[in-house]
mmCIF file of C-alpha atoms and ligand atoms in Angstrom:
data_model
loop_
_atom_site.group_PDB
_atom_site.id
_atom_site.type_symbol
_atom_site.label_atom_id
_atom_site.label_comp_id
_atom_site.label_asym_id
_atom_site.label_seq_id
_atom_site.Cartn_x
_atom_site.Cartn_y
_atom_site.Cartn_z
ATOM 1 C CA MET A 1 -7.210 217.193 -38.444
ATOM 2 C CA PHE A 2 -5.468 215.826 -41.579
ATOM 3 C CA TYR A 3 -7.536 212.669 -41.150
ATOM 4 C CA HIS A 4 -10.722 214.729 -41.423
ATOM 5 C CA ILE A 5 -9.404 216.679 -44.417
ATOM 6 C CA LEU A 6 -7.723 213.882 -46.364
ATOM 7 C CA TYR A 7 -9.895 210.820 -45.819
ATOM 8 C CA PRO A 8 -13.104 212.319 -47.355
ATOM 9 C CA LEU A 9 -11.129 212.834 -50.598
ATOM 10 C CA HIS A 10 -11.271 209.053 -51.157
ATOM 11 C CA ILE A 11 -14.661 209.545 -52.810
ATOM 12 C CA LYS A 12 -12.864 211.185 -55.742
ATOM 13 C CA PHE A 13 -9.420 209.606 -55.448
ATOM 14 C CA THR A 14 -9.303 206.086 -54.028
ATOM 15 C CA VAL A 15 -5.691 206.536 -52.943
ATOM 16 C CA PHE A 16 -6.922 208.626 -49.994
ATOM 17 C CA ASN A 17 -8.596 205.504 -48.643
ATOM 18 C CA VAL A 18 -5.287 204.775 -46.966
ATOM 19 C CA PHE A 19 -6.029 207.438 -44.323
ATOM 20 C CA ARG A 20 -8.838 205.253 -43.006
ATOM 21 C CA TYR A 21 -6.304 202.791 -41.640
ATOM 22 C CA ILE A 22 -5.146 203.170 -38.062
ATOM 23 C CA THR A 23 -1.843 201.454 -38.907
ATOM 24 C CA PHE A 24 -1.001 203.989 -41.630
ATOM 25 C CA ARG A 25 -1.948 206.961 -39.455
ATOM 26 C CA THR A 26 0.107 205.509 -36.574
ATOM 27 C CA VAL A 27 3.212 205.413 -38.779
ATOM 28 C CA LEU A 28 2.560 209.033 -39.787
ATOM 29 C CA ALA A 29 2.076 209.994 -36.122
ATOM 30 C CA ILE A 30 5.399 208.369 -35.143
ATOM 31 C CA LEU A 31 7.238 210.139 -37.963
ATOM 32 C CA SER A 32 5.643 213.552 -37.302
ATOM 33 C CA ALA A 33 6.436 213.260 -33.582
ATOM 34 C CA LEU A 34 10.052 212.371 -34.365
ATOM 35 C CA ILE A 35 10.399 215.326 -36.740
ATOM 36 C CA ILE A 36 8.821 217.825 -34.319
ATOM 37 C CA SER A 37 10.885 216.594 -31.428
ATOM 38 C CA PHE A 38 14.205 216.461 -33.338
ATOM 39 C CA PHE A 39 13.783 220.019 -34.597
ATOM 40 C CA LEU A 40 12.139 221.592 -31.558
ATOM 41 C CA THR A 41 14.382 220.139 -28.830
ATOM 42 C CA PRO A 42 17.683 221.866 -29.785
ATOM 43 C CA TYR A 43 15.807 225.181 -29.960
ATOM 44 C CA VAL A 44 14.199 224.541 -26.558
ATOM 45 C CA ILE A 45 17.568 223.570 -25.037
ATOM 46 C CA ARG A 46 19.057 226.853 -26.302
ATOM 47 C CA LYS A 47 16.124 228.906 -25.007
ATOM 48 C CA PHE A 48 15.968 227.127 -21.631
ATOM 49 C CA ASN A 49 19.699 227.752 -21.193
ATOM 50 C CA GLU A 50 19.133 231.403 -22.018
ATOM 51 C CA TRP A 51 16.164 231.698 -19.646
ATOM 52 C CA LYS A 52 18.027 229.738 -16.936
ATOM 53 C CA ILE A 53 15.434 226.936 -16.783
ATOM 54 C CA LYS A 54 18.025 224.680 -15.263
ATOM 55 C CA SER A 55 18.333 221.913 -12.703
ATOM 56 C CA ASP A 56 19.143 221.913 -9.742
ATOM 57 C CA LYS A 57 19.622 223.670 -6.477
ATOM 58 C CA ARG A 58 19.551 220.566 -4.301
ATOM 59 C CA GLU A 59 22.747 219.811 -2.422
ATOM 60 C CA ASP A 60 21.946 216.299 -1.147
ATOM 61 C CA VAL A 61 22.714 214.541 -4.404
ATOM 62 C CA PRO A 62 25.089 211.598 -4.864
ATOM 63 C CA GLU A 63 28.514 212.954 -5.773
ATOM 64 C CA ARG A 64 28.316 212.044 -9.438
ATOM 65 C CA HIS A 65 25.233 214.228 -9.861
ATOM 66 C CA ILE A 66 27.029 217.459 -9.037
ATOM 67 C CA GLU A 67 28.325 217.655 -12.615
ATOM 68 C CA LYS A 68 24.695 217.517 -13.819
ATOM 69 C CA LYS A 69 23.869 220.849 -12.233
ATOM 70 C CA GLY A 70 22.955 223.400 -14.845
ATOM 71 C CA THR A 71 21.323 220.900 -17.225
ATOM 72 C CA PRO A 72 18.132 222.438 -18.628
ATOM 73 C CA THR A 73 14.971 220.798 -17.305
ATOM 74 C CA MET A 74 11.235 220.828 -18.175
ATOM 75 C CA GLY A 75 11.940 218.930 -21.420
ATOM 76 C CA GLY A 76 8.518 217.374 -20.822
ATOM 77 C CA PHE A 77 7.220 220.452 -22.587
ATOM 78 C CA VAL A 78 8.680 219.202 -25.890
ATOM 79 C CA ILE A 79 7.396 215.685 -25.206
ATOM 80 C CA LEU A 80 3.890 217.081 -24.695
ATOM 81 C CA VAL A 81 4.009 219.228 -27.830
ATOM 82 C CA SER A 82 5.397 216.440 -29.976
ATOM 83 C CA THR A 83 2.827 213.947 -28.667
ATOM 84 C CA ILE A 84 -0.240 216.160 -28.835
ATOM 85 C CA ILE A 85 0.297 217.839 -32.245
ATOM 86 C CA PRO A 86 0.728 214.566 -34.231
ATOM 87 C CA THR A 87 -2.246 213.091 -32.350
ATOM 88 C CA LEU A 88 -4.413 216.048 -33.335
ATOM 89 C CA LEU A 89 -3.150 215.778 -36.919
ATOM 90 C CA TRP A 90 -3.700 212.063 -37.490
ATOM 91 C CA ALA A 91 -6.339 210.795 -35.044
ATOM 92 C CA ASP A 92 -10.101 210.885 -35.434
ATOM 93 C CA LEU A 93 -10.956 213.930 -33.323
ATOM 94 C CA ARG A 94 -14.495 212.681 -32.677
ATOM 95 C CA ASN A 95 -12.965 209.946 -30.524
ATOM 96 C CA TYR A 96 -13.709 210.361 -26.802
ATOM 97 C CA TYR A 97 -10.637 208.483 -25.579
ATOM 98 C CA ILE A 98 -8.249 210.666 -27.563
ATOM 99 C CA TRP A 99 -9.551 213.698 -25.669
ATOM 100 C CA ILE A 100 -9.423 211.948 -22.288
ATOM 101 C CA VAL A 101 -5.752 211.029 -22.705
ATOM 102 C CA THR A 102 -4.922 214.484 -24.123
ATOM 103 C CA PHE A 103 -6.607 216.002 -21.064
ATOM 104 C CA THR A 104 -4.549 213.669 -18.829
ATOM 105 C CA LEU A 105 -1.327 214.753 -20.540
ATOM 106 C CA LEU A 106 -2.188 218.429 -20.177
ATOM 107 C CA SER A 107 -3.530 218.353 -16.613
ATOM 108 C CA PHE A 108 -0.664 216.303 -15.155
ATOM 109 C CA GLY A 109 1.785 218.214 -17.343
ATOM 110 C CA GLY A 110 0.305 221.355 -15.754
ATOM 111 C CA ILE A 111 0.914 220.060 -12.215
ATOM 112 C CA GLY A 112 4.476 219.156 -13.182
ATOM 113 C CA PHE A 113 4.974 222.553 -14.791
ATOM 114 C CA MET A 114 3.853 224.323 -11.574
ATOM 115 C CA ASP A 115 6.299 222.192 -9.609
ATOM 116 C CA ASP A 116 9.192 222.765 -12.017
ATOM 117 C CA ILE A 117 8.606 226.535 -12.105
ATOM 118 C CA LYS A 118 8.421 226.722 -8.312
ATOM 119 C CA LYS A 119 11.679 224.732 -8.041
ATOM 120 C CA LEU A 120 13.348 227.233 -10.364
ATOM 121 C CA ARG A 121 12.040 230.256 -8.525
ATOM 122 C CA SER A 122 12.652 229.140 -4.935
ATOM 123 C CA ALA A 123 16.049 229.662 -3.385
ATOM 124 C CA ASN A 124 16.337 226.102 -2.008
ATOM 125 C CA GLY A 125 15.133 224.353 -5.177
ATOM 126 C CA LYS A 126 11.972 223.072 -3.490
ATOM 127 C CA GLY A 127 8.835 222.669 -5.614
ATOM 128 C CA ILE A 128 5.196 222.740 -4.533
ATOM 129 C CA SER A 129 4.627 220.827 -1.296
ATOM 130 C CA GLY A 130 4.199 217.068 -1.544
ATOM 131 C CA ARG A 131 0.721 217.351 -0.089
ATOM 132 C CA THR A 132 -0.492 219.998 -2.570
ATOM 133 C CA LYS A 133 0.970 217.983 -5.434
ATOM 134 C CA LEU A 134 -0.802 214.834 -4.248
ATOM 135 C CA TYR A 135 -4.167 216.634 -3.816
ATOM 136 C CA LEU A 136 -3.913 218.059 -7.325
ATOM 137 C CA GLN A 137 -3.037 214.636 -8.711
ATOM 138 C CA ILE A 138 -5.970 213.015 -6.900
ATOM 139 C CA PHE A 139 -8.334 215.761 -8.071
ATOM 140 C CA PHE A 140 -7.453 215.365 -11.755
ATOM 141 C CA ALA A 141 -7.286 211.560 -11.509
ATOM 142 C CA PHE A 142 -10.807 211.648 -9.989
ATOM 143 C CA LEU A 143 -12.057 213.805 -12.854
ATOM 144 C CA ILE A 144 -10.531 211.489 -15.469
ATOM 145 C CA SER A 145 -11.949 208.405 -13.719
ATOM 146 C CA ILE A 146 -15.434 209.939 -13.594
ATOM 147 C CA LEU A 147 -15.256 210.884 -17.281
ATOM 148 C CA LEU A 148 -14.400 207.282 -18.093
ATOM 149 C CA TYR A 149 -16.771 205.614 -15.641
ATOM 150 C CA PHE A 150 -19.811 207.483 -16.928
ATOM 151 C CA LYS A 151 -19.016 206.900 -20.569
ATOM 152 C CA TYR A 152 -21.764 204.749 -22.019
ATOM 153 C CA GLY A 153 -20.733 201.097 -22.161
ATOM 154 C CA PHE A 154 -17.582 201.507 -20.072
ATOM 155 C CA ILE A 155 -16.453 198.137 -18.679
ATOM 156 C CA THR A 156 -15.727 198.040 -14.941
ATOM 157 C CA GLU A 157 -14.419 194.479 -15.041
ATOM 158 C CA LEU A 158 -10.715 193.823 -14.612
ATOM 159 C CA THR A 159 -8.526 191.773 -16.907
ATOM 160 C CA ILE A 160 -6.308 189.528 -14.799
ATOM 161 C CA PRO A 161 -3.192 188.590 -16.811
ATOM 162 C CA PHE A 162 -2.856 184.828 -17.453
ATOM 163 C CA PHE A 163 -6.413 184.093 -16.182
ATOM 164 C CA LYS A 164 -8.948 184.630 -18.904
ATOM 165 C CA ASN A 165 -11.964 183.448 -16.897
ATOM 166 C CA ILE A 166 -11.380 185.676 -13.884
ATOM 167 C CA THR A 167 -12.766 189.165 -14.552
ATOM 168 C CA PRO A 168 -13.920 190.675 -11.245
ATOM 169 C CA ASN A 169 -16.432 193.479 -11.657
ATOM 170 C CA LEU A 170 -15.550 196.368 -9.341
ATOM 171 C CA GLY A 171 -18.615 198.511 -10.094
ATOM 172 C CA ILE A 172 -18.343 201.950 -8.499
ATOM 173 C CA PHE A 173 -15.070 200.964 -6.762
ATOM 174 C CA TYR A 174 -13.487 200.982 -10.200
ATOM 175 C CA ILE A 175 -13.211 204.760 -9.764
ATOM 176 C CA VAL A 176 -11.012 204.307 -6.667
ATOM 177 C CA LEU A 177 -8.773 201.827 -8.481
ATOM 178 C CA CYS A 178 -8.540 204.173 -11.440
ATOM 179 C CA ILE A 179 -7.415 207.095 -9.225
ATOM 180 C CA PHE A 180 -4.864 204.853 -7.502
ATOM 181 C CA ILE A 181 -3.395 203.655 -10.815
ATOM 182 C CA ILE A 182 -3.166 207.141 -12.327
ATOM 183 C CA VAL A 183 -1.621 208.804 -9.256
ATOM 184 C CA GLY A 184 0.656 205.806 -8.559
ATOM 185 C CA THR A 185 2.048 205.566 -12.084
ATOM 186 C CA SER A 186 2.526 209.304 -12.318
ATOM 187 C CA ASN A 187 4.644 209.261 -9.159
ATOM 188 C CA GLY A 188 6.360 206.020 -10.176
ATOM 189 C CA VAL A 189 7.717 207.575 -13.378
ATOM 190 C CA ASN A 190 8.728 210.665 -11.397
ATOM 191 C CA LEU A 191 10.750 208.604 -8.898
ATOM 192 C CA THR A 192 12.403 206.682 -11.730
ATOM 193 C CA ASP A 193 13.516 209.894 -13.445
ATOM 194 C CA GLY A 194 16.875 210.238 -11.706
ATOM 195 C CA LEU A 195 19.481 209.091 -14.270
ATOM 196 C CA ASP A 196 19.997 209.987 -17.933
ATOM 197 C CA GLY A 197 17.507 208.014 -20.025
ATOM 198 C CA LEU A 198 16.329 205.950 -17.066
ATOM 199 C CA ALA A 199 12.649 206.961 -17.083
ATOM 200 C CA ILE A 200 12.097 207.456 -20.812
ATOM 201 C CA GLY A 201 13.365 203.920 -21.661
ATOM 202 C CA PRO A 202 10.660 202.046 -19.709
ATOM 203 C CA VAL A 203 8.098 204.674 -20.811
ATOM 204 C CA LEU A 204 8.916 203.654 -24.388
ATOM 205 C CA THR A 205 8.529 199.922 -23.713
ATOM 206 C CA VAL A 206 5.186 200.409 -21.917
ATOM 207 C CA CYS A 207 4.065 202.731 -24.702
ATOM 208 C CA THR A 208 4.959 200.170 -27.401
ATOM 209 C CA THR A 209 3.190 197.404 -25.480
ATOM 210 C CA PHE A 210 0.064 199.546 -25.170
ATOM 211 C CA LEU A 211 0.278 200.602 -28.817
ATOM 212 C CA LEU A 212 -0.117 196.940 -29.792
ATOM 213 C CA PHE A 213 -2.795 196.280 -27.171
ATOM 214 C CA ALA A 214 -4.807 199.372 -28.165
ATOM 215 C CA TYR A 215 -4.853 198.162 -31.768
ATOM 216 C CA LEU A 216 -6.001 194.658 -30.811
ATOM 217 C CA VAL A 217 -8.509 195.735 -28.140
ATOM 218 C CA GLY A 218 -10.068 198.240 -30.545
ATOM 219 C CA ASN A 219 -10.541 195.677 -33.305
ATOM 220 C CA ILE A 220 -13.544 193.401 -32.756
ATOM 221 C CA LYS A 221 -12.126 190.510 -34.784
ATOM 222 C CA PHE A 222 -8.751 190.426 -33.033
ATOM 223 C CA ALA A 223 -10.394 190.953 -29.630
ATOM 224 C CA GLN A 224 -12.728 188.016 -30.188
ATOM 225 C CA TYR A 225 -9.947 185.812 -31.499
ATOM 226 C CA LEU A 226 -7.661 186.613 -28.556
ATOM 227 C CA GLN A 227 -10.565 186.535 -26.078
ATOM 228 C CA ILE A 228 -9.796 189.956 -24.674
ATOM 229 C CA PHE A 229 -12.278 192.765 -23.978
ATOM 230 C CA TYR A 230 -13.330 194.661 -27.080
ATOM 231 C CA VAL A 231 -13.338 198.423 -26.422
ATOM 232 C CA LYS A 232 -15.034 200.322 -29.222
ATOM 233 C CA GLY A 233 -12.984 203.371 -30.196
ATOM 234 C CA ALA A 234 -9.851 202.341 -28.258
ATOM 235 C CA GLY A 235 -8.086 201.591 -31.556
ATOM 236 C CA GLU A 236 -7.541 205.322 -32.141
ATOM 237 C CA LEU A 237 -5.253 205.307 -29.088
ATOM 238 C CA THR A 238 -2.788 203.356 -31.232
ATOM 239 C CA ILE A 239 -2.133 206.688 -32.966
ATOM 240 C CA LEU A 240 -1.637 208.541 -29.688
ATOM 241 C CA CYS A 241 0.725 205.802 -28.446
ATOM 242 C CA GLY A 242 2.604 206.121 -31.751
ATOM 243 C CA ALA A 243 2.939 209.874 -31.268
ATOM 244 C CA MET A 244 4.159 209.341 -27.690
ATOM 245 C CA LEU A 245 6.647 206.754 -28.928
ATOM 246 C CA GLY A 246 8.058 209.157 -31.534
ATOM 247 C CA ALA A 247 8.165 212.006 -29.012
ATOM 248 C CA GLY A 248 9.890 209.760 -26.455
ATOM 249 C CA ILE A 249 12.527 208.529 -28.922
ATOM 250 C CA GLY A 250 13.187 212.128 -29.983
ATOM 251 C CA PHE A 251 13.588 213.120 -26.332
ATOM 252 C CA LEU A 252 15.905 210.172 -25.630
ATOM 253 C CA TRP A 253 18.208 211.412 -28.411
ATOM 254 C CA TYR A 254 18.989 214.406 -26.187
ATOM 255 C CA ASN A 255 18.396 212.829 -22.764
ATOM 256 C CA THR A 256 20.826 209.942 -23.197
ATOM 257 C CA TYR A 257 24.083 210.201 -21.241
ATOM 258 C CA PRO A 258 25.403 212.880 -20.928
ATOM 259 C CA ALA A 259 21.932 214.447 -20.937
ATOM 260 C CA GLU A 260 21.452 217.815 -22.595
ATOM 261 C CA LEU A 261 17.927 218.068 -21.205
ATOM 262 C CA PHE A 262 15.869 216.541 -18.359
ATOM 263 C CA MET A 263 12.129 215.988 -18.713
ATOM 264 C CA GLY A 264 11.299 217.586 -15.355
ATOM 265 C CA ASP A 265 8.045 216.878 -13.507
ATOM 266 C CA THR A 266 6.277 218.312 -16.568
ATOM 267 C CA GLY A 267 7.352 215.177 -18.403
ATOM 268 C CA SER A 268 7.400 212.507 -15.707
ATOM 269 C CA LEU A 269 3.993 213.255 -14.160
ATOM 270 C CA SER A 270 2.220 213.612 -17.513
ATOM 271 C CA LEU A 271 3.780 210.512 -19.094
ATOM 272 C CA GLY A 272 3.031 208.339 -16.047
ATOM 273 C CA ALA A 273 -0.557 209.522 -15.700
ATOM 274 C CA SER A 274 -1.325 209.164 -19.410
ATOM 275 C CA LEU A 275 0.108 205.636 -19.617
ATOM 276 C CA ALA A 276 -2.139 204.749 -16.673
ATOM 277 C CA ALA A 277 -5.184 206.343 -18.343
ATOM 278 C CA ILE A 278 -4.438 204.339 -21.511
ATOM 279 C CA ALA A 279 -4.113 201.145 -19.423
ATOM 280 C CA VAL A 280 -7.537 201.809 -17.897
ATOM 281 C CA ILE A 281 -9.170 202.473 -21.279
ATOM 282 C CA ILE A 282 -7.712 199.405 -22.999
ATOM 283 C CA LYS A 283 -8.610 197.270 -19.966
ATOM 284 C CA GLN A 284 -5.018 196.405 -19.096
ATOM 285 C CA GLU A 285 -4.914 197.997 -15.643
ATOM 286 C CA VAL A 286 -3.255 195.017 -13.946
ATOM 287 C CA LEU A 287 -0.927 194.426 -16.879
ATOM 288 C CA LEU A 288 0.540 197.875 -16.250
ATOM 289 C CA VAL A 289 2.118 196.431 -13.093
ATOM 290 C CA ILE A 290 4.037 193.942 -15.264
ATOM 291 C CA ALA A 291 4.830 196.177 -18.252
ATOM 292 C CA GLY A 292 5.709 199.103 -15.971
ATOM 293 C CA GLY A 293 7.568 196.852 -13.511
ATOM 294 C CA ILE A 294 10.531 199.264 -13.358
ATOM 295 C CA PHE A 295 8.258 202.001 -11.985
ATOM 296 C CA VAL A 296 6.850 199.515 -9.452
ATOM 297 C CA LEU A 297 10.396 198.491 -8.458
ATOM 298 C CA GLU A 298 11.546 202.103 -7.971
ATOM 299 C CA THR A 299 8.438 203.024 -5.968
ATOM 300 C CA SER A 300 8.612 199.856 -3.838
ATOM 301 C CA SER A 301 12.268 200.571 -3.011
ATOM 302 C CA VAL A 302 11.260 203.962 -1.585
ATOM 303 C CA ILE A 303 8.372 202.483 0.431
ATOM 304 C CA ILE A 304 10.581 199.680 1.807
ATOM 305 C CA GLN A 305 13.383 202.114 2.647
ATOM 306 C CA VAL A 306 11.102 204.582 4.437
ATOM 307 C CA LEU A 307 9.214 201.884 6.397
ATOM 308 C CA SER A 308 12.414 200.048 7.331
ATOM 309 C CA PHE A 309 14.013 203.269 8.580
ATOM 310 C CA LYS A 310 10.888 204.139 10.560
ATOM 311 C CA TRP A 311 10.406 200.716 12.177
ATOM 312 C CA ARG A 312 13.928 199.316 12.471
ATOM 313 C CA GLY A 313 15.999 202.495 12.312
ATOM 314 C CA LYS A 314 17.978 200.834 9.499
ATOM 315 C CA ARG A 315 18.157 201.285 5.744
ATOM 316 C CA VAL A 316 17.656 198.359 3.335
ATOM 317 C CA PHE A 317 19.278 200.167 0.394
ATOM 318 C CA LYS A 318 22.281 202.458 0.428
ATOM 319 C CA MET A 319 19.855 205.050 -0.925
ATOM 320 C CA ALA A 320 16.367 204.934 -2.430
ATOM 321 C CA PRO A 321 15.021 205.012 -5.152
ATOM 322 C CA ILE A 322 16.952 201.891 -6.043
ATOM 323 C CA HIS A 323 18.975 203.417 -8.930
ATOM 324 C CA HIS A 324 20.840 205.490 -6.289
ATOM 325 C CA HIS A 325 21.676 202.236 -4.469
ATOM 326 C CA PHE A 326 23.485 200.888 -7.528
ATOM 327 C CA GLU A 327 25.179 204.243 -8.086
ATOM 328 C CA LEU A 328 26.543 204.186 -4.557
ATOM 329 C CA LYS A 329 27.686 200.594 -5.090
ATOM 330 C CA GLY A 330 29.919 202.040 -7.811
ATOM 331 C CA TRP A 331 28.011 200.974 -10.911
ATOM 332 C CA ASN A 332 28.497 203.232 -13.887
ATOM 333 C CA GLU A 333 25.423 205.313 -14.851
ATOM 334 C CA GLY A 334 25.221 203.794 -18.354
ATOM 335 C CA LYS A 335 25.324 200.276 -16.919
ATOM 336 C CA ILE A 336 22.442 200.923 -14.530
ATOM 337 C CA VAL A 337 20.322 202.580 -17.202
ATOM 338 C CA VAL A 338 20.866 199.968 -19.915
ATOM 339 C CA ARG A 339 20.289 197.121 -17.452
ATOM 340 C CA PHE A 340 17.015 198.712 -16.341
ATOM 341 C CA TRP A 341 16.031 199.065 -20.000
ATOM 342 C CA ILE A 342 16.777 195.371 -20.595
ATOM 343 C CA ILE A 343 14.594 194.424 -17.626
ATOM 344 C CA SER A 344 11.876 196.710 -18.952
ATOM 345 C CA LEU A 345 12.091 195.100 -22.397
ATOM 346 C CA ILE A 346 11.747 191.628 -20.867
ATOM 347 C CA LEU A 347 8.751 192.832 -18.843
ATOM 348 C CA GLY A 348 7.177 194.265 -22.005
ATOM 349 C CA LEU A 349 7.587 190.881 -23.718
ATOM 350 C CA ILE A 350 6.061 189.082 -20.719
ATOM 351 C CA ALA A 351 3.149 191.546 -20.887
ATOM 352 C CA LEU A 352 2.681 190.749 -24.593
ATOM 353 C CA SER A 353 2.812 187.023 -23.903
ATOM 354 C CA THR A 354 -0.350 187.365 -21.783
ATOM 355 C CA LEU A 355 -2.253 187.731 -25.046
ATOM 356 C CA LYS A 356 -1.706 184.029 -25.701
ATOM 357 C CA LEU A 357 -0.819 182.536 -22.328
ATOM 358 C CA ARG A 358 -4.211 182.580 -20.690
HETATM 359 C C1 57M B 1 12.480 213.658 -8.230
HETATM 360 N N1 57M B 1 14.514 214.216 -9.061
HETATM 361 C C2 57M B 1 15.818 213.949 -9.382
HETATM 362 C C3 57M B 1 14.971 216.424 -13.196
HETATM 363 C C4 57M B 1 13.975 215.352 -13.521
HETATM 364 C C5 57M B 1 10.504 210.367 -1.100
HETATM 365 C C6 57M B 1 11.755 210.467 -1.892
HETATM 366 C C7 57M B 1 12.256 209.144 -2.286
HETATM 367 C C8 57M B 1 11.537 211.417 -3.099
HETATM 368 C C9 57M B 1 12.703 211.491 -4.044
HETATM 369 C C10 57M B 1 12.444 212.563 -5.051
HETATM 370 O O1 57M B 1 12.544 213.733 -4.760
HETATM 371 N N2 57M B 1 12.092 212.102 -6.270
HETATM 372 C C11 57M B 1 11.532 212.874 -7.333
HETATM 373 C C12 57M B 1 13.812 213.141 -8.407
HETATM 374 C C13 57M B 1 16.500 215.110 -10.165
HETATM 375 O O2 57M B 1 15.904 215.234 -11.460
HETATM 376 C C14 57M B 1 15.022 216.294 -11.685
HETATM 377 O O3 57M B 1 13.702 215.937 -11.304
HETATM 378 C C15 57M B 1 12.949 215.621 -12.471
HETATM 379 C C16 57M B 1 11.998 214.489 -12.250
HETATM 380 N N3 57M B 1 11.053 214.854 -11.297
HETATM 381 O O4 57M B 1 13.501 215.452 -14.819
HETATM 382 O O5 57M B 1 14.519 217.677 -13.560
HETATM 383 C C17 57M B 1 17.958 214.772 -10.396
HETATM 384 O O6 57M B 1 18.060 213.479 -10.993
HETATM 385 C C18 57M B 1 19.141 213.473 -11.923
HETATM 386 N N4 57M B 1 18.644 213.181 -13.289
HETATM 387 C C19 57M B 1 19.542 212.723 -14.215
HETATM 388 N N5 57M B 1 19.100 212.483 -15.498
HETATM 389 C C20 57M B 1 17.812 212.671 -15.883
HETATM 390 O O7 57M B 1 17.448 212.412 -17.069
HETATM 391 O O8 57M B 1 20.685 212.534 -13.915
HETATM 392 C C21 57M B 1 17.341 213.375 -13.643
HETATM 393 C C22 57M B 1 16.896 213.117 -14.912
HETATM 394 C C23 57M B 1 18.667 215.688 -11.359
HETATM 395 C C24 57M B 1 19.789 214.834 -11.853
HETATM 396 O O9 57M B 1 20.810 214.815 -10.897
HETATM 397 O O10 57M B 1 19.055 216.864 -10.727
HETATM 398 C C25 57M B 1 16.553 213.720 -8.071
HETATM 399 O O11 57M B 1 17.032 212.575 -7.886
HETATM 400 O O12 57M B 1 16.603 214.650 -7.296
HETATM 401 N N6 57M B 1 13.912 211.720 -3.319
HETATM 402 C C26 57M B 1 15.053 211.209 -3.689
HETATM 403 O O13 57M B 1 15.170 210.635 -4.751
HETATM 404 C C27 57M B 1 16.157 211.320 -2.708
HETATM 405 N N7 57M B 1 16.223 210.072 -1.973
HETATM 406 C C28 57M B 1 16.191 210.018 -0.623
HETATM 407 O O14 57M B 1 16.134 211.012 0.048
HETATM 408 N N8 57M B 1 16.218 208.750 -0.093
HETATM 409 C C29 57M B 1 16.134 208.473 1.325
HETATM 410 C C30 57M B 1 14.697 208.069 1.707
HETATM 411 C C31 57M B 1 13.873 209.249 2.065
HETATM 412 C C32 57M B 1 13.973 207.222 0.740
HETATM 413 C C33 57M B 1 17.036 207.313 1.663
HETATM 414 O O15 57M B 1 17.351 206.480 0.821
HETATM 415 O O16 57M B 1 17.446 207.263 2.834
HETATM 416 C C34 57M B 1 17.425 211.533 -3.449
HETATM 417 N N9 57M B 1 17.326 212.725 -4.195
HETATM 418 C C35 57M B 1 18.389 213.432 -4.460
HETATM 419 N N10 57M B 1 19.534 213.141 -3.950
HETATM 420 N N11 57M B 1 18.307 214.538 -5.207
HETATM 421 C C36 57M B 1 18.575 211.541 -2.489
HETATM 422 C C37 57M B 1 19.787 212.027 -3.169
#
């Protein structure tokens, strides 16, 4: 909105020319998100405490989690507000991709919200059934994929990291891949969200990686120089990634150990799905597997554990997702979280290196 108000003033005052630049508006988006989130979160924590929006009625938690009962949840609400408002303030609102990712944030945030509310209202702490949640996720992921697929000029070729000459064209099957990535990442972030700061850390590294990629992919000169796909209009997503980064850092301030607020499914589902939607738009679908390796690791640990128990009657991990395994091995919560962050940072750097190593 400010972009549309302030930039036209450059005709009279050249100083307003600065609002044309994506880099400048990204910095403003990061700062606005940080300010909104720093000021809004303490208020939300107070209100959620008052309204008893608290985690958790489950009894089957590792021992150390019992002390976490009563922590307010649904902090994803603040993340959504402090991502969407700065985006609407500083991005070009005629941009299609900005609306697609905003829709992804809101729709998956909505599913998470339904789940969180049901968990709070039910006596046993159970949310909406796994099946209903999955159907809703598939439905919205399908809608988002269709909206992207039918956009004029949308590329259905894949970028394979490290191999610049291999770009398989999936045609209509791209829609299936798109649904799989969005639903998978959404659930991957959700499974990771089990220790203070554990999910938001890797979300921040993926977000930063995509912020840089969105800028490069949306700029024809850089895209040509780096021999990556040029996606017209994707550059505006740099601003949205900036807003998400600011919102995430603001959330981490309160979510770091000992957490004063959890993001809830409202946060985990929406953040995962929107990162996936961004990956699809900036043509870095496969790269998401590397950059978001922590989410892949957590999800794989659950799949391995469930299959192993089914087929061999034995567990591979003391408990899945894998962060519980390390907890039960006696690792301190802070150690697990920071180590996972370090891995995530390394993965983000590997993802960035694919720009040159190809
Ligand atoms: C949600 N939710 C956290 C909080 C957060 C199939 C199966 C593997 C599913 C999985 C599952 O239910 N995962 C999804 C995990 C919960 O956090 C809330 O949920 C939101 C995210 N959706 O924002 O509102 C608890 O996690 C802790 N937490 C923190 N800090 C944070 O910043 O400490 C969360 C955020 C919170 C808090 O204690 O209450 C959760 O873990 O419940 N199920 C599991 O993860 C279960 N694993 C399991 O059953 N493993 C089996 C098999 C089936 C794979 C096995 O290994 O044999 C574990 N879940 C729980 N206890 N609660 C088992 C132990």
